[in-house]
CSV table of C-alpha atoms in Angstrom, one decimal:
chain,number,residue,atom,x,y,z
A,174,UNK,CA,210.5,-48.7,81.7
A,175,UNK,CA,211.8,-45.2,81.9
A,176,UNK,CA,215.2,-45.9,80.3
A,177,UNK,CA,213.3,-47.3,77.2
A,178,UNK,CA,211.3,-44.1,76.6
A,179,UNK,CA,212.7,-42.1,73.7
A,180,UNK,CA,210.0,-40.0,71.9
A,181,UNK,CA,212.2,-39.0,69.0
A,182,UNK,CA,209.4,-37.6,66.8
A,183,UNK,CA,208.0,-35.4,69.6
A,184,UNK,CA,211.5,-34.1,70.6
A,185,UNK,CA,212.1,-33.1,66.9
A,186,UNK,CA,208.8,-31.2,66.9
A,187,UNK,CA,209.8,-29.4,70.1
A,188,UNK,CA,213.2,-28.5,68.6
A,189,UNK,CA,211.5,-27.1,65.5
A,190,UNK,CA,209.0,-25.1,67.6
A,191,UNK,CA,211.8,-23.6,69.7
A,192,UNK,CA,213.4,-22.3,66.5
A,193,UNK,CA,210.2,-20.7,65.0
A,194,UNK,CA,207.5,-20.6,67.7
A,195,UNK,CA,204.8,-20.3,65.0
A,196,UNK,CA,201.4,-21.8,65.1
A,197,UNK,CA,202.0,-24.6,62.6
A,198,UNK,CA,205.1,-25.7,64.6
A,199,UNK,CA,203.0,-25.6,67.8
A,200,UNK,CA,200.4,-27.9,66.1
A,201,UNK,CA,203.1,-30.3,65.2
A,202,UNK,CA,204.1,-30.6,68.8
A,203,UNK,CA,200.4,-31.2,69.8
A,204,UNK,CA,200.0,-33.7,67.0
A,205,UNK,CA,203.0,-35.7,68.2
A,206,UNK,CA,201.8,-35.8,71.8
A,207,UNK,CA,199.0,-38.1,70.5
A,208,UNK,CA,201.6,-40.9,70.2
A,209,UNK,CA,204.4,-42.5,72.0
A,210,UNK,CA,205.4,-42.2,75.7
A,211,UNK,CA,206.7,-39.5,78.0
A,212,UNK,CA,208.2,-39.4,81.4
A,213,UNK,CA,207.1,-37.7,84.6
A,214,UNK,CA,209.8,-36.5,87.0
A,215,UNK,CA,208.8,-38.2,90.3
A,216,UNK,CA,212.0,-37.5,92.1
A,217,UNK,CA,211.4,-37.4,95.9
A,218,UNK,CA,208.5,-39.8,95.7
A,219,UNK,CA,208.1,-42.6,98.3
A,220,UNK,CA,207.4,-45.6,96.1
A,221,UNK,CA,207.0,-49.3,97.0
A,222,UNK,CA,206.2,-51.9,94.3
A,223,UNK,CA,204.0,-54.9,94.7
A,224,UNK,CA,205.8,-58.3,95.2
A,225,UNK,CA,205.5,-59.2,91.5
A,226,UNK,CA,206.8,-55.7,90.5
A,227,UNK,CA,203.8,-55.0,88.2
A,228,UNK,CA,202.3,-52.0,90.0
A,229,UNK,CA,202.8,-49.5,92.7
A,230,UNK,CA,201.8,-50.7,96.2
A,231,UNK,CA,199.2,-49.0,98.4
A,232,UNK,CA,200.7,-46.4,100.8
A,233,UNK,CA,203.1,-45.0,98.2
A,234,UNK,CA,203.2,-41.3,97.5
A,235,UNK,CA,204.0,-39.7,94.2
A,236,UNK,CA,205.5,-36.2,93.7
A,237,UNK,CA,205.4,-34.7,90.3
A,238,UNK,CA,207.9,-32.0,89.2
A,239,UNK,CA,206.1,-28.9,88.2
A,240,UNK,CA,206.5,-25.1,87.6
A,241,UNK,CA,204.5,-22.1,86.6
A,242,UNK,CA,203.3,-21.1,83.1
A,243,UNK,CA,203.7,-17.6,81.7
A,244,UNK,CA,200.1,-16.8,82.8
A,245,UNK,CA,200.8,-17.9,86.4
A,246,UNK,CA,198.9,-21.2,86.1
A,247,UNK,CA,200.5,-24.5,87.3
A,248,UNK,CA,202.7,-26.3,84.7
A,249,UNK,CA,203.3,-30.0,84.8
A,250,UNK,CA,206.7,-31.2,83.5
A,251,UNK,CA,207.1,-34.1,81.1
A,252,UNK,CA,210.2,-35.5,79.3
A,253,UNK,CA,210.8,-37.2,76.0
A,254,UNK,CA,213.6,-39.4,77.4
A,255,UNK,CA,215.5,-40.0,80.6
A,256,UNK,CA,218.4,-37.7,79.7
A,257,UNK,CA,216.1,-34.7,79.5
A,258,UNK,CA,214.9,-35.4,83.0
A,259,UNK,CA,218.5,-35.8,84.3
A,260,UNK,CA,219.3,-32.3,83.0
A,261,UNK,CA,216.9,-30.9,85.7
A,262,UNK,CA,219.0,-32.6,88.4
A,263,UNK,CA,222.6,-32.1,87.4
A,264,UNK,CA,223.6,-31.8,91.1
A,265,UNK,CA,222.2,-35.3,92.0
A,266,UNK,CA,221.5,-37.4,88.8
A,267,UNK,CA,221.6,-40.7,90.7
A,268,UNK,CA,218.5,-39.7,92.8
A,269,UNK,CA,216.3,-39.0,89.8
A,270,UNK,CA,213.0,-41.0,89.6
A,271,UNK,CA,210.8,-41.0,86.5
A,272,UNK,CA,207.5,-42.6,85.6
A,273,UNK,CA,206.6,-43.6,82.1
A,274,UNK,CA,203.1,-42.8,80.7
A,275,UNK,CA,201.5,-42.8,77.2
A,276,UNK,CA,202.1,-39.3,75.9
A,277,UNK,CA,198.4,-38.5,75.4
A,278,UNK,CA,197.8,-39.6,79.0
A,279,UNK,CA,200.0,-36.9,80.3
A,280,UNK,CA,197.6,-34.4,78.8
A,281,UNK,CA,194.6,-36.2,80.4
A,282,UNK,CA,196.4,-36.2,83.7
A,283,UNK,CA,197.2,-32.5,83.5
A,284,UNK,CA,193.6,-31.6,82.7
A,285,UNK,CA,192.2,-33.8,85.5
A,286,UNK,CA,194.5,-32.4,88.1
A,287,UNK,CA,194.0,-28.7,87.4
A,288,UNK,CA,197.2,-27.9,85.5
A,289,UNK,CA,197.1,-25.1,83.0
A,290,UNK,CA,200.1,-26.2,81.1
A,291,UNK,CA,202.2,-29.2,80.1
A,292,UNK,CA,205.9,-28.2,79.7
A,293,UNK,CA,207.9,-30.6,77.5
A,294,UNK,CA,211.6,-31.1,78.1
A,295,UNK,CA,211.6,-27.9,80.3
A,296,UNK,CA,215.5,-27.8,80.4
A,297,UNK,CA,215.3,-26.9,76.7
A,298,UNK,CA,214.6,-26.9,73.9
A,299,UNK,CA,211.1,-26.8,75.3
A,300,UNK,CA,207.5,-26.2,74.4
A,301,UNK,CA,204.7,-25.3,76.7
A,302,UNK,CA,201.4,-26.7,75.7
A,303,UNK,CA,198.3,-24.9,77.0
A,304,UNK,CA,195.9,-27.5,78.2
A,305,UNK,CA,192.9,-25.4,77.1
A,306,UNK,CA,194.3,-25.5,73.6
A,307,UNK,CA,194.1,-29.3,73.4
A,308,UNK,CA,190.8,-29.9,75.0
A,309,UNK,CA,189.2,-30.4,71.6
A,310,UNK,CA,191.7,-33.3,70.9
A,311,UNK,CA,191.1,-34.9,74.3
A,312,UNK,CA,187.3,-34.8,73.8
A,313,UNK,CA,187.1,-36.1,70.3
A,314,UNK,CA,187.6,-39.6,68.9
A,315,UNK,CA,191.1,-40.9,68.7
A,316,UNK,CA,192.2,-44.2,67.1
A,317,UNK,CA,195.4,-45.0,68.9
A,318,UNK,CA,195.7,-48.5,67.4
A,319,UNK,CA,195.8,-47.2,63.8
A,320,UNK,CA,198.1,-44.3,64.9
A,321,UNK,CA,200.5,-46.7,66.5
A,322,UNK,CA,200.5,-49.0,63.4
A,323,UNK,CA,201.5,-46.0,61.2
A,324,UNK,CA,204.7,-45.8,63.3
A,325,UNK,CA,205.7,-49.4,62.3
A,326,UNK,CA,209.2,-49.5,60.7
A,327,UNK,CA,209.2,-50.8,57.1
A,328,UNK,CA,206.5,-50.2,54.4
A,329,UNK,CA,205.3,-53.8,54.2
A,330,UNK,CA,205.2,-54.2,58.0
A,331,UNK,CA,203.5,-50.9,58.3
A,332,UNK,CA,200.8,-51.8,55.8
A,333,UNK,CA,200.2,-55.2,57.6
A,334,UNK,CA,200.0,-53.4,60.9
A,335,UNK,CA,197.5,-50.8,59.6
A,336,UNK,CA,195.3,-53.5,58.0
A,337,UNK,CA,195.3,-55.4,61.3
A,338,UNK,CA,194.4,-52.2,63.3
A,339,UNK,CA,191.6,-51.2,60.9
A,340,UNK,CA,190.3,-54.8,61.0
A,341,UNK,CA,189.6,-54.3,64.8
A,342,UNK,CA,186.8,-51.8,63.9
A,343,UNK,CA,186.2,-48.6,65.7
A,344,UNK,CA,186.2,-45.1,64.1
A,345,UNK,CA,188.4,-42.7,62.2
A,346,UNK,CA,187.7,-39.1,61.3
A,347,UNK,CA,186.7,-37.4,58.1
A,348,UNK,CA,187.8,-33.8,57.4
A,349,UNK,CA,184.8,-31.8,56.3
A,350,UNK,CA,184.5,-28.4,54.7
A,351,UNK,CA,181.2,-26.7,55.7
A,352,UNK,CA,179.9,-24.2,53.1
A,353,UNK,CA,176.6,-22.5,52.3
A,354,UNK,CA,176.1,-25.2,49.7
A,355,UNK,CA,176.5,-28.0,52.3
A,356,UNK,CA,179.1,-30.2,53.8
A,357,UNK,CA,181.9,-31.5,51.6
A,358,UNK,CA,184.1,-34.5,52.7
A,359,UNK,CA,187.7,-33.9,51.8
A,360,UNK,CA,189.5,-36.1,49.3
A,361,UNK,CA,193.0,-36.0,48.0
A,362,UNK,CA,194.8,-36.4,44.7
A,363,UNK,CA,197.7,-38.9,45.1
A,364,UNK,CA,201.0,-38.6,43.2
A,365,UNK,CA,199.5,-40.5,40.3
A,366,UNK,CA,196.7,-38.0,40.0
A,367,UNK,CA,194.0,-40.4,41.3
A,368,UNK,CA,191.3,-39.3,43.7
A,369,UNK,CA,191.6,-41.0,47.1
A,370,UNK,CA,189.6,-40.8,50.3
A,371,UNK,CA,191.1,-39.2,53.4
A,372,UNK,CA,190.8,-40.4,57.0
A,373,UNK,CA,192.5,-39.3,60.2
A,374,UNK,CA,193.3,-40.9,63.5
A,375,UNK,CA,192.6,-37.7,65.6
A,376,UNK,CA,191.2,-34.2,65.4
A,377,UNK,CA,194.7,-32.8,65.6
A,378,UNK,CA,195.6,-34.7,62.4
A,379,UNK,CA,192.7,-33.0,60.7
A,380,UNK,CA,193.7,-29.5,62.0
A,381,UNK,CA,197.3,-30.0,60.9
A,382,UNK,CA,196.2,-30.9,57.4
A,383,UNK,CA,193.7,-28.0,57.2
A,384,UNK,CA,193.2,-25.6,60.0
A,385,UNK,CA,189.8,-24.5,58.7
A,386,UNK,CA,188.2,-27.9,58.4
A,387,UNK,CA,185.8,-29.5,60.8
A,388,UNK,CA,185.7,-33.2,61.5
A,389,UNK,CA,183.3,-36.1,61.9
A,390,UNK,CA,183.8,-39.5,63.5
A,391,UNK,CA,182.9,-42.3,61.1
A,392,UNK,CA,182.9,-46.1,61.5
A,393,UNK,CA,185.8,-47.7,59.8
A,394,UNK,CA,183.5,-50.1,57.9
A,395,UNK,CA,181.8,-47.0,56.3
A,396,UNK,CA,185.1,-45.4,55.5
A,397,UNK,CA,186.3,-48.6,53.8
A,398,UNK,CA,183.0,-48.9,51.8
A,399,UNK,CA,183.3,-45.2,50.7
A,400,UNK,CA,186.9,-45.7,49.6
A,401,UNK,CA,185.8,-48.7,47.5
A,402,UNK,CA,183.2,-46.6,45.7
A,403,UNK,CA,183.3,-45.2,42.2
A,404,UNK,CA,185.8,-42.6,41.2
A,405,UNK,CA,187.9,-43.4,44.4
A,406,UNK,CA,191.1,-45.4,44.0
A,407,UNK,CA,192.1,-45.9,47.6
A,408,UNK,CA,192.4,-44.4,51.1
A,409,UNK,CA,195.1,-42.2,52.6
A,410,UNK,CA,195.4,-42.1,56.4
A,411,UNK,CA,197.1,-39.1,58.2
A,412,UNK,CA,198.4,-37.3,55.1
A,413,UNK,CA,200.6,-35.1,57.3
A,414,UNK,CA,202.7,-38.2,58.1
A,415,UNK,CA,203.6,-40.8,58.9
A,416,UNK,CA,201.0,-41.8,56.3
A,417,UNK,CA,199.9,-44.7,54.3
A,418,UNK,CA,197.8,-45.2,51.1
A,419,UNK,CA,195.7,-48.4,50.9
A,420,UNK,CA,194.7,-49.7,47.5
A,421,UNK,CA,191.6,-51.6,46.5
A,422,UNK,CA,192.9,-55.0,47.4
A,423,UNK,CA,194.0,-53.8,50.8
A,424,UNK,CA,190.6,-52.3,51.5
A,425,UNK,CA,188.8,-55.5,50.4
A,426,UNK,CA,190.9,-57.4,52.8
A,427,UNK,CA,189.9,-55.1,55.7
A,428,UNK,CA,186.3,-55.2,54.6
A,429,UNK,CA,186.3,-59.0,54.6
A,430,UNK,CA,187.9,-59.2,58.1
A,431,UNK,CA,185.4,-56.6,59.4
A,432,UNK,CA,182.5,-58.7,58.0
A,433,UNK,CA,183.9,-61.8,59.7
A,434,UNK,CA,183.7,-59.9,63.0
A,435,UNK,CA,180.0,-59.6,62.4
């Protein structure tokens, strides 16, 4: 429901970008669009719901609030919470209609319908995301289940949620450094000085960690096996945060559950 959407992490990234407008702050906005929900402003739409209220009935029409980007291309508006949409309609707040969507789906929708920009919280603080800038993220592998698990509140609950998500299989990304001598997979030294493997839930997470790195999609079973190898003491996922470090016992648990899946 619209009144339950409150994408706090993305709104904070937008506020930080509005203060600096530098590239790292912009990437933080893009990174946070890969998670959570956003609202479309559909004020003026003619909507009828099905009898059970689970979906929009045939014959309904949707109108999406939009504007124009700095280069003249169409800009779709999206909002991190209902209050941000209401600020666009201060003369008639009771008439405001919004539609909730997974945040990353708003990028997909904008790309599919010919928008050049996605403007977030356009009443301000705001950030305009150029759709062409994020095509690499939309085309590459994303692991939404693991990303969502990293947002679980509480360290023990987070770890359990991440283990559950990894045990579903699928892929994560390695960050790789391509040199004349070959391809090097990035690792990381944890606070104890131990060498740990690194994995990422999306290409944006790789770029935020190191803008010069490329990435490769790898099966989770292979990533777990690599992290259990010699001279590696664990696995860190999404080091830019929210992040988690899984130790050997955690990885063995994931490996056993993946094996049970066949």
